[in-house]
Structure formats: C-alpha cells, structure tokens
Amino acid sequence: MQKPTIPKGTRDFTPQEMANRNYIFNTIKDVFQLYGFQQIETPAMENLSTLMGKYGEEGDKLLFKILNSGDFISGASDNELLDRNSSKLTNKFSEKGLRYDLTVPFARFVVQHQNEISFPFKRYQMQPVWRADRPQKGRYREFYQCDVDVVGSNSLLNELELIQIVDEVYRRLKINVCLKLNNRKILSGIAEIIGEAEKITDITVAIDKMDKIGLEKVNEEIASKGIAAEAIAKLQPILKLSGTNSEKLIQLKSVLAESEIGQKGISELETIFELCEAMKVQTKIELDLTLARGLNYYTGAIFEVKALDVEIGSITGGGRYDNLTGVFGLDGVSGVGISFGADRIYDVLNQLALYPETSAEQTQILFVSFGEKELLYCLPWLSSLRAQKINSEVYPESTKMKKQMTYADNKRIPFVAIVGETEMNADKVMLKNMKTGEQALVSMDELLEKMKFYR
RNA sequence: GUGGUUGUAGCUCAGUUGGUUAGAGCGUCGGUUUGUGGUUCCGAAAGUCGCGGGUUCGAGCCCCGUCUCCCACCCCA
C-alpha cells in the first residue's frame, strides 16, 4: 500500500509543536485582548464572488477553488467544454473558494453585519488561510494569520495602538524586530510630482524591491514600465533618501512641497512618530519609502515588521485602507489593521530556540500504579488535583513500572505519584520528583500544597 | 506559472566502475531476579530503494516521464 501523504505546502503538527505554536497564539491573543479587541471567525470557504478580483490578477490565480458538489459538469455546455478554456470553466464548475486572507472576509463580515456592529469595531481573527502558491522557505500553502483591525475610525491613535501591539507582542516573544513605516499618500505624492500618478502601482512594486535588487535594477524596472527618463531622474533623490526619520521627513517636505496629498502623508507620519515617542514605544521604527507592499487597497499608513536575527522576510504587515468595504457596497468606513504571520513567527522562534522551558499545557503529575485496586485509589486524588487546576493523569493500565516511568519521561512530566499497597494502607502516595529523583510519602493535603505551584 | 535541486527503515544518512539475502546510528518494541524513568548490556521488528516505464543476463546505481522536497523568480505572511 502507498504510504499516506499530505498535500504539498501543508504540515502536521505534533503535540510538542502544538505546545510551541499555542505559546505564540496565546501570546498574541492576550495582547490583542489587552487592547480591547474582540475575536470573530469566518468560514474557511467563501463564495468566489467575494474573493475574486480583490487581490489582483496574481491573487486570483492563487485562490484554491472548490469543485461544486454533485454533477458539476452539467453547469457547462458542450461548446464550453470543447473550448477547453480553464478560467471560463472554473466559473462554471466552482462557486466557492478557500479564503486567501482574513481582511477581505472581514470586510464582507462588516458589511453583512453592519447593523449589529457598533463602531469603531475592534476585531481580531486567528485562522488559517490558503494560497495555491509554490512552497519555499517561509512559505506555505496553508498558514495562519492573526489579524487585528479597527474599522470605523479615522484616528491615528489606532495606528499608534497597532504599533504598541507589535511592540508588546515581540517584547513578550523576545524577538528583536524592526518596524518599517511608510505612507501611501507619500508614494502617491511622489508619483504626482514626477508626473506619473497613474503609474503608481508599477513604481511602488519596483521600489519595494530596493534592498533586494538595488537602485540600478529598480531604475531599470521602472524604465521598462514606460516611465520617462526625466521622471526617473526626479525620483532619484527620493530613492536615495537617508538619515534619521525626522531628517527624511524634512527632505521629503521640500521635495513634495507641491503635492497636497504628499504633505498629508508626511503630517500623518509625523503625528505617528510623535505619538510613539510620547508612549515610549521600544521597537525601532524606521521610515522606509521602499516599503510599498503588494496589496493595493492601502491608502494611508503601511507597516511591516522584520525579524532582525533571522533571514525570513516580513513577519507582520498591514496598513490603513480607507474604503475596503466599498467593494461590498458600504462606503465611508475606514479601517486600519495588521496581520501577524504566525507560521513565520514559529519559524523564527524555532531557529532561535526561544520557547519557554516548561509549557503550560504539559501534565504536571502522573499516577503510577500496580493493579486495579491501586488504579481506583488514584481517581479521587486526580479529581482533587484537577479541581485545583493541576494538569494530572493516571497511567490507565497496570503494566510494569518501567513502562509507566518511561511514559512519564517521554512526556516530560515533572512529578510521579507511585501507588502500591504500602501507600494505600497509609492513605498516602509516594511523590517522586523526576528531575532530582527525590521522593517522599505525602498525604492528599501535602500533595495539593506541593503541586499548587505547578498550575 | 518559469528555472534549478532532492528522494534508500519512523528520523538522519551510508551503499564501490551496474553483480548474491540493501546497511549504520538514533528512535520504537521486548528482555536484563515482576516497587522506580532519563546513563549500561542483550535482542527484535521495521524498506516493492518516491512512483511508472525503458536499457541490460542483471538496476538502489544508467535513460525517460511523473510526483514530492528544498531553493530562486513572479508574488507574498
């Protein structure tokens, strides 16, 4: 028989791995809740009409589509089948797809539930998303995103709070990061003053590659998009911008003096920097004009977080989008949000071995016994421990002690309670510390007292 | 979607110019006077050599296809 496998780009997670992953999810979740965000979930699958056209042409290709149930082929005529046009046939065969991110389903959610939501709506969502991408380093076809967004508020205080959340999450996870900040309005201003406003997407996609391919290649790519040489020349001082954040802003102010939207972007950034300083955000924040990000719906701030000690690409990203719900028929709702890439954070933590030594999930005490009578004797002890929220279990069969001890060892259970006739007669258990090897006869009260530090 | 790369036991890998029943370490399981694990010693199970085809008297090894892994591009968490 063929050995079973899982689809490419997907992974199984063992109990040990899940303990590590839950450490990440719980850390992120705790911080989200600390800032007043509430959790929602949306279905794994959405109607394709909700998903299609929201991520550009590339994105549509990367959507996993779900075959219609039943006789899906009846949806297409003979001529359409003979045509062999896959993209047209896809529409006939499939009307649902797996979600590609959490932002678009969230926009759909806001529109659909607009009358039940009170704004500003602060929500978080931690669920897997799927992309039919070719897997490679730090890239999976199924991965988790942890999104926090505020919709229905234009205040830059939201940007501040998101930055504070980034600051707090990575402080707790002990990952050194740099937060890169940009503003779409500045990018628009740049495109405007060089007279290529309608080419903004091409320009931003190209300059996004700056630290990867260098200035020269970026210029080549921009030129290849049909942008005039003089416009490219005008762009140079901006691409070569250097110095501290405030020095960069001063330079930008003069370069973008003629652009109203550019000035707006600069003042937004100034406000954000001031707020961060006032609130003593520890994370290094860097104004980075080459940060453009792929998704075109950002209209204000753009964030990206990079791990400093690991080469892995961005581990968190986001920004402000003024009219995301517009595509679903609800105008005038502004949102700002960020997404933590849990799987990349997991890779970073794995490489740096930054997990806490003991997991809150592990069993703290295992009862080892010698027979049926002893097994039954253990049960009330377990109930008492569990009532005190101490993770505990009993080895459910009376096999050799070696096997039971090995079991405890493999699960890294720190304490074992040995129960034989002697212990039963004394109404006690033999409590053994697996690390030191020390053991002592203890009563129920003594046991609960000792174990209460291991909740 | 394009290009490159990898595949032998649960895991990490040996395997000679093509030549008998394909090996090791780790892990697993069992035993080492049946009330003591993580460190000893002994033993066992475990592989259609990714899959399919071809060349050959003979293929883990050579050729073709395919899938998979990883890497780069595109794009992106």
Coordinates of C-alpha atoms (C1' of nucleotides) in Angstrom, one line a residue:
Chain A
M1 CA 0.0 0.0 0.0
Q2 CA 1.1 3.5 -0.8
K3 CA 2.2 5.5 2.2
P4 CA -0.2 8.3 3.1
T5 CA 1.0 11.9 2.5
I6 CA -0.4 15.4 2.9
P7 CA -0.7 18.0 0.1
K8 CA 2.4 20.0 -0.7
G9 CA 2.9 23.1 1.4
T10 CA 0.9 21.7 4.3
R11 CA 2.2 20.3 7.6
D12 CA 1.2 18.1 10.5
F13 CA 1.9 19.4 14.0
T14 CA 2.9 17.1 16.8
P15 CA 1.9 17.7 20.4
Q16 CA 5.3 19.3 21.1
E17 CA 4.9 21.5 18.1
M18 CA 1.4 22.5 19.0
A19 CA 2.5 23.5 22.5
N20 CA 5.0 25.8 20.9
R21 CA 2.5 27.1 18.4
N22 CA -0.1 27.7 21.1
Y23 CA 2.5 29.7 23.1
I24 CA 2.6 32.0 20.1
F25 CA -1.1 32.2 19.5
N26 CA -1.8 32.7 23.2
T27 CA 0.8 35.5 23.5
I28 CA -0.7 37.3 20.5
K29 CA -4.2 36.8 21.7
D30 CA -3.5 38.1 25.2
V31 CA -2.1 41.3 23.8
F32 CA -5.0 41.8 21.4
Q33 CA -7.5 41.4 24.2
L34 CA -5.4 43.8 26.3
Y35 CA -6.2 46.5 23.8
G36 CA -9.9 45.7 23.7
F37 CA -10.1 43.7 20.5
Q38 CA -12.8 41.0 20.2
Q39 CA -12.5 37.8 18.3
I40 CA -14.5 36.7 15.3
E41 CA -14.3 33.8 13.0
T42 CA -15.4 33.5 9.4
P43 CA -15.8 30.3 7.3
A44 CA -12.8 28.6 5.7
M45 CA -14.7 28.9 2.4
E46 CA -16.2 32.0 0.9
N47 CA -18.2 32.5 -2.3
L48 CA -15.8 33.0 -5.2
S49 CA -17.6 36.2 -6.0
T50 CA -16.5 37.6 -2.6
L51 CA -12.9 36.6 -3.2
M52 CA -12.2 37.1 -6.9
G53 CA -10.8 40.4 -8.1
K54 CA -9.7 41.5 -4.6
Y55 CA -6.1 40.5 -4.8
G56 CA -5.3 41.4 -8.4
E57 CA -4.7 39.0 -11.3
E58 CA -1.9 37.1 -9.4
G59 CA -4.1 36.7 -6.4
D60 CA -7.0 35.2 -8.4
K61 CA -4.6 32.6 -9.7
L62 CA -3.5 31.7 -6.2
L63 CA -7.0 31.1 -4.9
F64 CA -7.9 27.5 -4.1
K65 CA -11.2 26.8 -5.8
I66 CA -13.7 24.2 -4.6
L67 CA -15.4 22.0 -7.1
N68 CA -19.2 22.2 -7.0
S69 CA -20.9 19.2 -5.4
G70 CA -22.9 16.8 -7.5
D71 CA -22.8 16.8 -11.3
F72 CA -20.6 19.9 -11.6
I73 CA -20.0 19.2 -15.3
S74 CA -23.7 19.9 -16.1
G75 CA -23.0 23.6 -15.4
A76 CA -21.1 23.9 -18.7
S77 CA -22.4 23.4 -22.2
D78 CA -20.8 21.1 -24.7
N79 CA -19.3 24.1 -26.6
E80 CA -17.8 25.5 -23.4
L81 CA -16.2 22.1 -22.7
L82 CA -14.8 21.8 -26.2
D83 CA -13.4 25.3 -25.8
R84 CA -11.1 24.0 -23.0
N85 CA -10.8 27.5 -21.5
S86 CA -9.9 26.7 -17.9
S87 CA -10.6 30.1 -16.4
K88 CA -14.1 30.2 -18.0
L89 CA -14.8 26.6 -17.0
T90 CA -13.7 27.4 -13.5
N91 CA -16.6 29.8 -13.1
K92 CA -18.9 27.0 -14.2
F93 CA -17.5 24.3 -12.1
S94 CA -16.7 26.2 -8.9
E95 CA -18.6 28.9 -6.9
K96 CA -16.7 28.6 -3.6
G97 CA -13.0 29.1 -2.7
L98 CA -10.8 28.9 0.4
R99 CA -10.1 32.2 2.0
Y100 CA -6.8 33.9 0.8
D101 CA -6.5 36.2 3.7
L102 CA -8.6 37.4 6.6
T103 CA -9.0 41.0 5.6
V104 CA -11.4 40.5 2.7
P105 CA -13.7 38.1 4.6
F106 CA -13.6 40.6 7.4
A107 CA -14.8 43.4 5.1
R108 CA -17.6 41.1 3.9
F109 CA -18.4 40.4 7.6
V110 CA -18.6 44.1 8.4
V111 CA -20.9 44.8 5.5
Q112 CA -23.1 41.9 6.2
H113 CA -23.4 42.6 10.0
Q114 CA -23.2 46.4 9.8
N115 CA -26.4 46.8 11.7
E116 CA -25.3 44.6 14.6
I117 CA -21.9 46.2 14.9
S118 CA -21.2 49.3 16.9
F119 CA -18.4 51.4 15.5
P120 CA -15.5 51.7 15.9
F121 CA -15.3 48.0 15.6
K122 CA -12.1 46.4 17.0
R123 CA -11.8 42.8 16.0
Y124 CA -9.2 40.1 15.9
Q125 CA -9.2 36.9 14.0
M126 CA -6.7 34.0 14.1
Q127 CA -7.4 31.4 11.4
P128 CA -5.7 29.6 8.6
V129 CA -5.6 31.0 5.1
W130 CA -4.8 29.1 1.9
R131 CA -2.8 30.1 -1.2
A132 CA -2.1 27.9 -4.2
D133 CA 1.5 29.2 -4.2
R134 CA 4.6 27.1 -4.8
P135 CA 6.0 26.5 -1.4
Q136 CA 9.5 27.6 -0.4
K137 CA 11.4 28.9 2.6
G138 CA 8.9 30.5 5.0
R139 CA 6.1 30.0 2.5
Y140 CA 3.3 27.5 2.9
R141 CA 0.0 26.8 1.1
E142 CA -1.8 26.7 4.4
F143 CA -0.8 29.1 7.1
Y144 CA -2.2 31.1 10.0
Q145 CA -2.8 34.8 10.1
C146 CA -3.5 36.7 13.3
D147 CA -5.3 39.9 12.2
V148 CA -6.2 42.9 14.3
D149 CA -8.2 45.7 12.7
V150 CA -10.2 48.7 13.7
V151 CA -12.9 49.8 11.3
G152 CA -15.0 52.9 11.5
S153 CA -12.4 55.3 12.9
N154 CA -10.0 57.7 11.2
S155 CA -8.0 58.5 14.2
L156 CA -4.3 58.0 14.1
L157 CA -4.5 56.7 17.7
N158 CA -5.4 53.4 16.1
E159 CA -2.2 53.4 14.2
L160 CA -0.4 54.0 17.5
E161 CA -2.2 51.2 19.2
L162 CA -1.3 48.8 16.5
I163 CA 2.3 49.8 16.8
Q164 CA 2.1 49.3 20.6
I165 CA 0.6 45.9 20.0
V166 CA 3.5 45.0 17.7
D167 CA 5.9 46.3 20.4
E168 CA 4.3 44.3 23.2
V169 CA 3.9 41.0 21.2
Y170 CA 7.5 40.9 20.1
R171 CA 8.7 42.0 23.5
R172 CA 6.8 39.1 25.1
L173 CA 8.1 36.7 22.4
K174 CA 11.6 38.0 22.9
I175 CA 12.1 38.5 19.1
N176 CA 14.2 41.5 18.1
V177 CA 12.4 43.3 15.3
C178 CA 12.4 46.5 13.3
L179 CA 9.1 48.1 12.4
K180 CA 9.1 49.8 9.0
L181 CA 6.7 52.5 8.4
N182 CA 5.5 54.2 5.2
N183 CA 2.5 56.1 4.0
R184 CA 0.7 55.5 0.7
K185 CA -0.1 59.2 0.5
I186 CA 3.6 59.9 0.3
L187 CA 4.0 57.4 -2.5
S188 CA 1.1 59.0 -4.3
G189 CA 2.7 62.4 -3.8
I190 CA 5.9 61.1 -5.3
A191 CA 4.1 59.7 -8.4
E192 CA 2.3 63.0 -8.7
I193 CA 5.3 65.3 -8.6
I194 CA 7.2 63.2 -11.1
G195 CA 4.1 63.4 -13.4
E196 CA 3.3 59.6 -13.4
A197 CA 0.4 59.5 -11.0
E198 CA -1.4 56.7 -12.9
K199 CA 1.8 54.5 -12.8
I200 CA 1.9 54.4 -9.0
T201 CA 1.5 50.7 -8.8
D202 CA 4.3 49.9 -11.1
I203 CA 6.5 52.4 -9.3
T204 CA 5.7 51.0 -5.8
V205 CA 6.2 47.4 -6.9
A206 CA 9.6 48.3 -8.3
I207 CA 10.9 50.3 -5.4
D208 CA 9.6 47.7 -3.0
K209 CA 12.5 45.5 -4.3
M210 CA 15.1 48.1 -3.4
D211 CA 17.0 46.3 -0.7
K212 CA 16.8 43.1 -2.7
I213 CA 18.0 44.1 -6.2
G214 CA 19.5 47.6 -5.6
L215 CA 18.9 51.0 -7.0
E216 CA 20.1 50.3 -10.5
K217 CA 17.8 47.4 -11.2
V218 CA 14.9 49.3 -9.7
N219 CA 15.5 52.1 -12.1
E220 CA 15.7 49.6 -15.0
E221 CA 12.4 48.0 -13.9
I222 CA 10.7 51.4 -13.7
A223 CA 12.0 52.4 -17.1
S224 CA 10.7 49.1 -18.5
K225 CA 7.2 50.1 -17.4
G226 CA 7.3 53.0 -19.8
I227 CA 8.1 55.8 -17.4
A228 CA 10.0 58.8 -18.8
A229 CA 13.7 59.2 -18.1
E230 CA 13.2 62.7 -16.6
A231 CA 10.6 61.3 -14.2
I232 CA 13.0 58.6 -13.2
A233 CA 15.7 61.3 -12.7
K234 CA 13.3 63.2 -10.4
L235 CA 12.8 60.1 -8.4
Q236 CA 16.4 59.6 -7.6
P237 CA 16.7 62.0 -4.6
I238 CA 13.7 60.2 -3.0
L239 CA 15.1 56.7 -3.5
K240 CA 18.4 57.8 -2.1
L241 CA 16.8 59.4 1.0
S242 CA 18.8 58.8 4.1
G243 CA 19.4 59.9 7.7
T244 CA 17.1 59.7 10.7
N245 CA 13.3 59.6 10.4
S246 CA 12.9 63.3 11.1
E247 CA 15.7 64.2 8.6
K248 CA 14.0 62.1 6.0
L249 CA 10.7 63.9 6.7
I250 CA 12.3 67.3 6.4
Q251 CA 13.8 66.3 3.0
L252 CA 10.5 64.9 1.9
K253 CA 8.7 68.1 2.8
S254 CA 10.7 70.1 0.4
V255 CA 10.6 67.5 -2.4
L256 CA 6.9 67.1 -2.1
A257 CA 6.2 70.8 -1.5
E258 CA 3.9 70.9 -4.5
S259 CA 1.9 67.9 -3.6
E260 CA -1.1 68.3 -1.3
I261 CA -1.5 64.6 -0.8
G262 CA 2.2 64.1 -0.2
Q263 CA 2.1 66.8 2.6
K264 CA -0.9 65.0 4.1
G265 CA 1.1 61.8 4.2
I266 CA 4.1 63.5 5.8
S267 CA 1.9 65.1 8.5
E268 CA 0.3 61.7 9.3
L269 CA 3.7 60.1 9.7
E270 CA 4.9 63.0 11.9
T271 CA 1.9 62.5 14.2
I272 CA 2.5 58.8 14.4
F273 CA 6.2 59.3 15.3
E274 CA 5.3 61.8 17.9
L275 CA 2.7 59.5 19.5
C276 CA 5.2 56.6 19.5
E277 CA 7.8 58.8 21.2
A278 CA 5.3 60.0 23.8
M279 CA 4.3 56.5 24.6
K280 CA 7.9 55.3 24.7
V281 CA 7.5 52.5 22.1
Q282 CA 10.7 50.5 22.4
T283 CA 10.7 48.8 19.0
K284 CA 12.9 50.5 16.4
I285 CA 10.7 52.3 13.9
E286 CA 12.1 53.2 10.6
L287 CA 10.6 55.4 7.9
D288 CA 11.1 53.3 4.7
L289 CA 9.9 54.7 1.4
T290 CA 10.8 51.5 -0.4
L291 CA 8.1 49.7 1.7
A292 CA 5.1 49.5 -0.7
R293 CA 3.6 46.1 -0.1
G294 CA 1.6 44.2 -2.7
L295 CA -1.9 44.9 -1.9
N296 CA -3.3 48.0 -3.5
Y297 CA -6.0 48.8 -1.0
Y298 CA -3.8 50.6 1.5
T299 CA -4.4 54.3 1.5
G300 CA -2.5 55.7 4.5
A301 CA 0.0 54.1 6.9
I302 CA 1.8 51.0 5.7
F303 CA 3.5 48.7 8.3
E304 CA 5.9 45.9 8.0
V305 CA 7.9 44.1 10.7
K306 CA 11.1 42.3 10.1
A307 CA 12.9 40.0 12.4
L308 CA 16.5 41.3 13.0
D309 CA 18.2 38.0 13.8
V310 CA 16.7 35.7 11.2
E311 CA 16.5 35.9 7.4
I312 CA 12.9 35.2 6.7
G313 CA 11.1 38.2 5.1
S314 CA 8.3 40.1 6.9
I315 CA 6.6 38.5 9.9
T316 CA 3.9 41.1 10.3
G317 CA 2.4 43.5 7.9
G318 CA -0.6 45.8 7.5
G319 CA -1.8 49.3 6.9
R320 CA -4.8 51.7 6.6
Y321 CA -7.4 51.2 3.9
D322 CA -10.0 53.9 3.5
N323 CA -12.6 52.1 1.6
L324 CA -12.2 48.4 1.8
T325 CA -15.9 47.7 2.4
G326 CA -16.8 49.8 -0.6
V327 CA -16.4 46.8 -2.9
F328 CA -19.2 45.2 -0.9
G329 CA -21.4 48.3 -1.0
L330 CA -20.7 50.0 2.2
D331 CA -18.8 53.3 1.6
G332 CA -17.1 55.6 4.0
V333 CA -15.8 53.1 6.5
S334 CA -12.1 53.4 7.1
G335 CA -10.1 50.7 8.6
V336 CA -6.5 50.0 9.8
G337 CA -5.1 46.7 10.7
I338 CA -2.1 44.4 10.8
S339 CA -1.6 40.8 10.4
F340 CA 0.9 38.6 12.4
G341 CA 2.2 35.8 10.3
A342 CA 2.1 33.0 12.9
D343 CA 3.9 30.4 10.9
R344 CA 6.8 32.7 10.1
I345 CA 7.0 33.7 13.8
Y346 CA 7.0 30.0 14.5
D347 CA 10.0 29.5 12.2
V348 CA 11.8 32.4 13.8
L349 CA 11.2 31.0 17.3
N350 CA 12.3 27.6 16.1
Q351 CA 15.6 28.9 14.7
L352 CA 16.3 31.0 17.8
A353 CA 15.0 28.3 20.2
L354 CA 13.1 31.0 22.2
Y355 CA 10.4 28.9 23.7
P356 CA 9.8 28.9 27.5
E357 CA 11.2 25.8 29.1
T358 CA 8.0 24.5 30.5
S359 CA 4.8 24.5 28.7
A360 CA 1.6 25.4 30.5
E361 CA 0.0 22.5 28.6
Q362 CA 2.0 19.7 29.9
T363 CA 1.0 17.1 32.5
Q364 CA 2.4 18.0 35.9
I365 CA 1.9 14.8 37.7
L366 CA 1.4 11.2 36.6
F367 CA 0.0 8.5 38.9
V368 CA 1.8 5.2 38.5
S369 CA 0.1 2.1 40.0
F370 CA 0.4 -1.6 40.3
G371 CA -3.0 -3.0 39.9
E372 CA -6.8 -2.5 39.6
K373 CA -7.3 -1.6 43.2
E374 CA -4.5 1.0 43.1
L375 CA -5.9 2.5 39.9
L376 CA -9.2 3.1 41.6
Y377 CA -7.5 4.5 44.6
C378 CA -5.9 7.1 42.4
L379 CA -9.1 8.5 41.0
P380 CA -10.2 10.8 43.9
W381 CA -6.6 12.1 44.1
L382 CA -6.8 13.1 40.5
S383 CA -10.2 14.8 41.0
S384 CA -8.7 16.9 43.8
L385 CA -5.7 17.9 41.8
R386 CA -7.8 18.8 38.7
A387 CA -10.1 20.8 40.9
Q388 CA -7.0 22.8 41.8
K389 CA -6.3 23.2 38.0
I390 CA -3.2 21.0 38.1
N391 CA -2.8 19.0 34.9
S392 CA -2.7 15.4 36.0
E393 CA -3.2 11.9 34.7
V394 CA -3.0 8.3 35.6
Y395 CA -1.4 5.6 33.6
P396 CA -4.5 3.7 32.7
E397 CA -3.2 0.1 32.8
S398 CA -1.3 -1.8 35.4
T399 CA 1.8 -2.7 33.5
K400 CA 5.4 -2.8 34.5
M401 CA 6.7 0.2 36.4
K402 CA 9.5 0.8 33.9
K403 CA 7.0 1.3 31.1
Q404 CA 5.0 3.7 33.2
M405 CA 8.1 5.7 34.2
T406 CA 9.3 5.8 30.7
Y407 CA 5.9 7.2 29.7
A408 CA 6.3 10.0 32.2
D409 CA 9.8 10.6 31.0
N410 CA 8.8 10.9 27.4
K411 CA 6.0 13.3 28.2
R412 CA 8.5 15.3 30.4
I413 CA 6.1 15.0 33.3
P414 CA 8.0 16.5 36.3
F415 CA 6.3 14.5 39.1
V416 CA 5.2 11.0 39.5
A417 CA 2.9 9.6 42.3
I418 CA 3.6 6.0 43.0
V419 CA 0.8 4.0 44.4
G420 CA 1.1 0.5 45.8
E421 CA -0.2 -1.4 48.8
T422 CA 2.0 0.4 51.3
E423 CA 0.8 3.8 50.1
M424 CA -2.9 2.7 50.1
N425 CA -2.7 1.4 53.6
A426 CA -1.1 4.7 54.8
D427 CA -3.7 6.7 52.8
K428 CA -0.8 8.4 51.0
V429 CA 1.1 8.4 47.8
M430 CA 4.9 8.2 47.1
L431 CA 5.6 11.6 45.3
K432 CA 8.7 11.5 43.2
N433 CA 10.5 14.5 41.6
M434 CA 11.6 13.2 38.2
K435 CA 14.3 15.8 37.9
T436 CA 16.1 15.3 41.3
G437 CA 15.0 11.8 41.9
E438 CA 13.8 12.7 45.5
Q439 CA 10.7 11.0 46.8
A440 CA 8.6 11.2 49.9
L441 CA 5.3 9.8 51.2
V442 CA 2.7 12.5 51.2
S443 CA -0.9 12.9 52.2
M444 CA -3.6 14.4 50.0
D445 CA -3.2 17.8 51.6
E446 CA 0.5 17.7 51.4
L447 CA 0.3 16.8 47.8
L448 CA -2.0 19.6 46.9
E449 CA 0.2 22.0 48.8
K450 CA 3.3 20.9 46.9
M451 CA 1.7 20.8 43.5
K452 CA -0.1 24.2 43.7
F453 CA 3.0 25.9 42.3
Y454 CA 2.7 23.8 39.1
R455 CA -0.7 25.0 37.9
Chain B
rG1 C1' 3.2 29.8 -13.8
rU2 C1' 9.1 29.6 -15.1
rG3 C1' 14.0 27.6 -13.8
rG4 C1' 17.2 24.5 -10.7
rU5 C1' 17.6 20.6 -6.9
rU6 C1' 16.3 16.3 -3.8
rG7 C1' 14.1 11.4 -2.8
rU8 C1' 17.1 4.4 0.4
rA9 C1' 13.7 1.8 7.7
rG10 C1' 9.6 6.3 11.9
rC11 C1' 14.2 10.1 11.8
rU12 C1' 19.4 11.4 10.0
rC13 C1' 22.1 9.2 6.4
rA14 C1' 26.0 5.0 4.1
rG15 C1' 25.6 1.9 -0.2
rU16 C1' 32.4 0.9 -4.7
rU17 C1' 33.1 1.2 -12.4
rG18 C1' 25.6 -1.8 -12.6
rG19 C1' 26.7 -8.1 -9.8
rU20 C1' 24.1 -12.7 -4.4
rU21 C1' 19.5 -12.5 1.1
rA22 C1' 20.2 -3.4 0.9
rG23 C1' 23.4 -1.4 5.8
rA24 C1' 24.6 2.0 10.3
rG25 C1' 23.3 5.5 14.1
rC26 C1' 19.1 7.4 16.6
rG27 C1' 14.1 6.2 17.8
rU28 C1' 10.4 2.2 18.7
rC29 C1' 9.3 -2.6 21.0
rG30 C1' 11.0 -6.8 24.1
rG31 C1' 14.5 -8.7 27.8
rU32 C1' 18.5 -7.6 31.6
rU33 C1' 15.8 -11.6 39.8
rU34 C1' 7.8 -8.6 38.1
rG35 C1' 8.2 -1.2 43.6
rU36 C1' 11.5 3.2 40.1
rG37 C1' 12.5 6.7 34.3
rG38 C1' 16.2 9.7 31.9
rU39 C1' 23.0 6.9 31.8
rU40 C1' 24.7 0.2 30.8
rC41 C1' 24.2 -4.5 28.3
rC42 C1' 21.5 -8.2 25.0
rG43 C1' 17.8 -8.9 21.4
rA44 C1' 13.7 -7.9 17.8
rA45 C1' 10.5 -5.7 14.4
rA46 C1' 10.9 -2.4 10.6
rG47 C1' 12.4 -0.7 3.4
rU48 C1' 8.2 -3.1 -3.6
rC49 C1' 15.3 1.8 -2.6
rG50 C1' 9.2 8.1 -4.2
rC51 C1' 6.0 6.1 -8.4
rG52 C1' 5.7 4.4 -13.6
rG53 C1' 8.2 2.9 -17.9
rG54 C1' 12.9 1.8 -20.6
rU55 C1' 18.2 -0.1 -21.4
rU56 C1' 20.7 -4.8 -19.6
rC57 C1' 21.8 -11.7 -18.5
rG58 C1' 21.3 -8.5 -14.1
rA59 C1' 19.3 -1.6 -11.9
rG60 C1' 19.2 1.5 -5.3
rC61 C1' 23.0 3.0 -9.1
rC62 C1' 22.2 4.3 -16.2
rC63 C1' 18.0 6.8 -19.5
rC64 C1' 12.8 9.0 -20.0
rG65 C1' 8.4 10.5 -17.7
rU66 C1' 5.7 11.7 -13.2
rC67 C1' 5.1 13.1 -8.1
rU68 C1' 7.5 15.1 -3.9
rC69 C1' 11.2 18.0 -1.0
rC70 C1' 14.0 22.2 -0.9
rC71 C1' 15.9 26.8 -3.5
rA72 C1' 15.4 31.1 -6.8
rC73 C1' 12.0 34.1 -10.0
rC74 C1' 6.8 36.0 -10.1
rC75 C1' 4.1 37.3 -6.0
rC76 C1' 3.6 37.3 -0.9
rA77 C1' 2.7 36.1 5.8

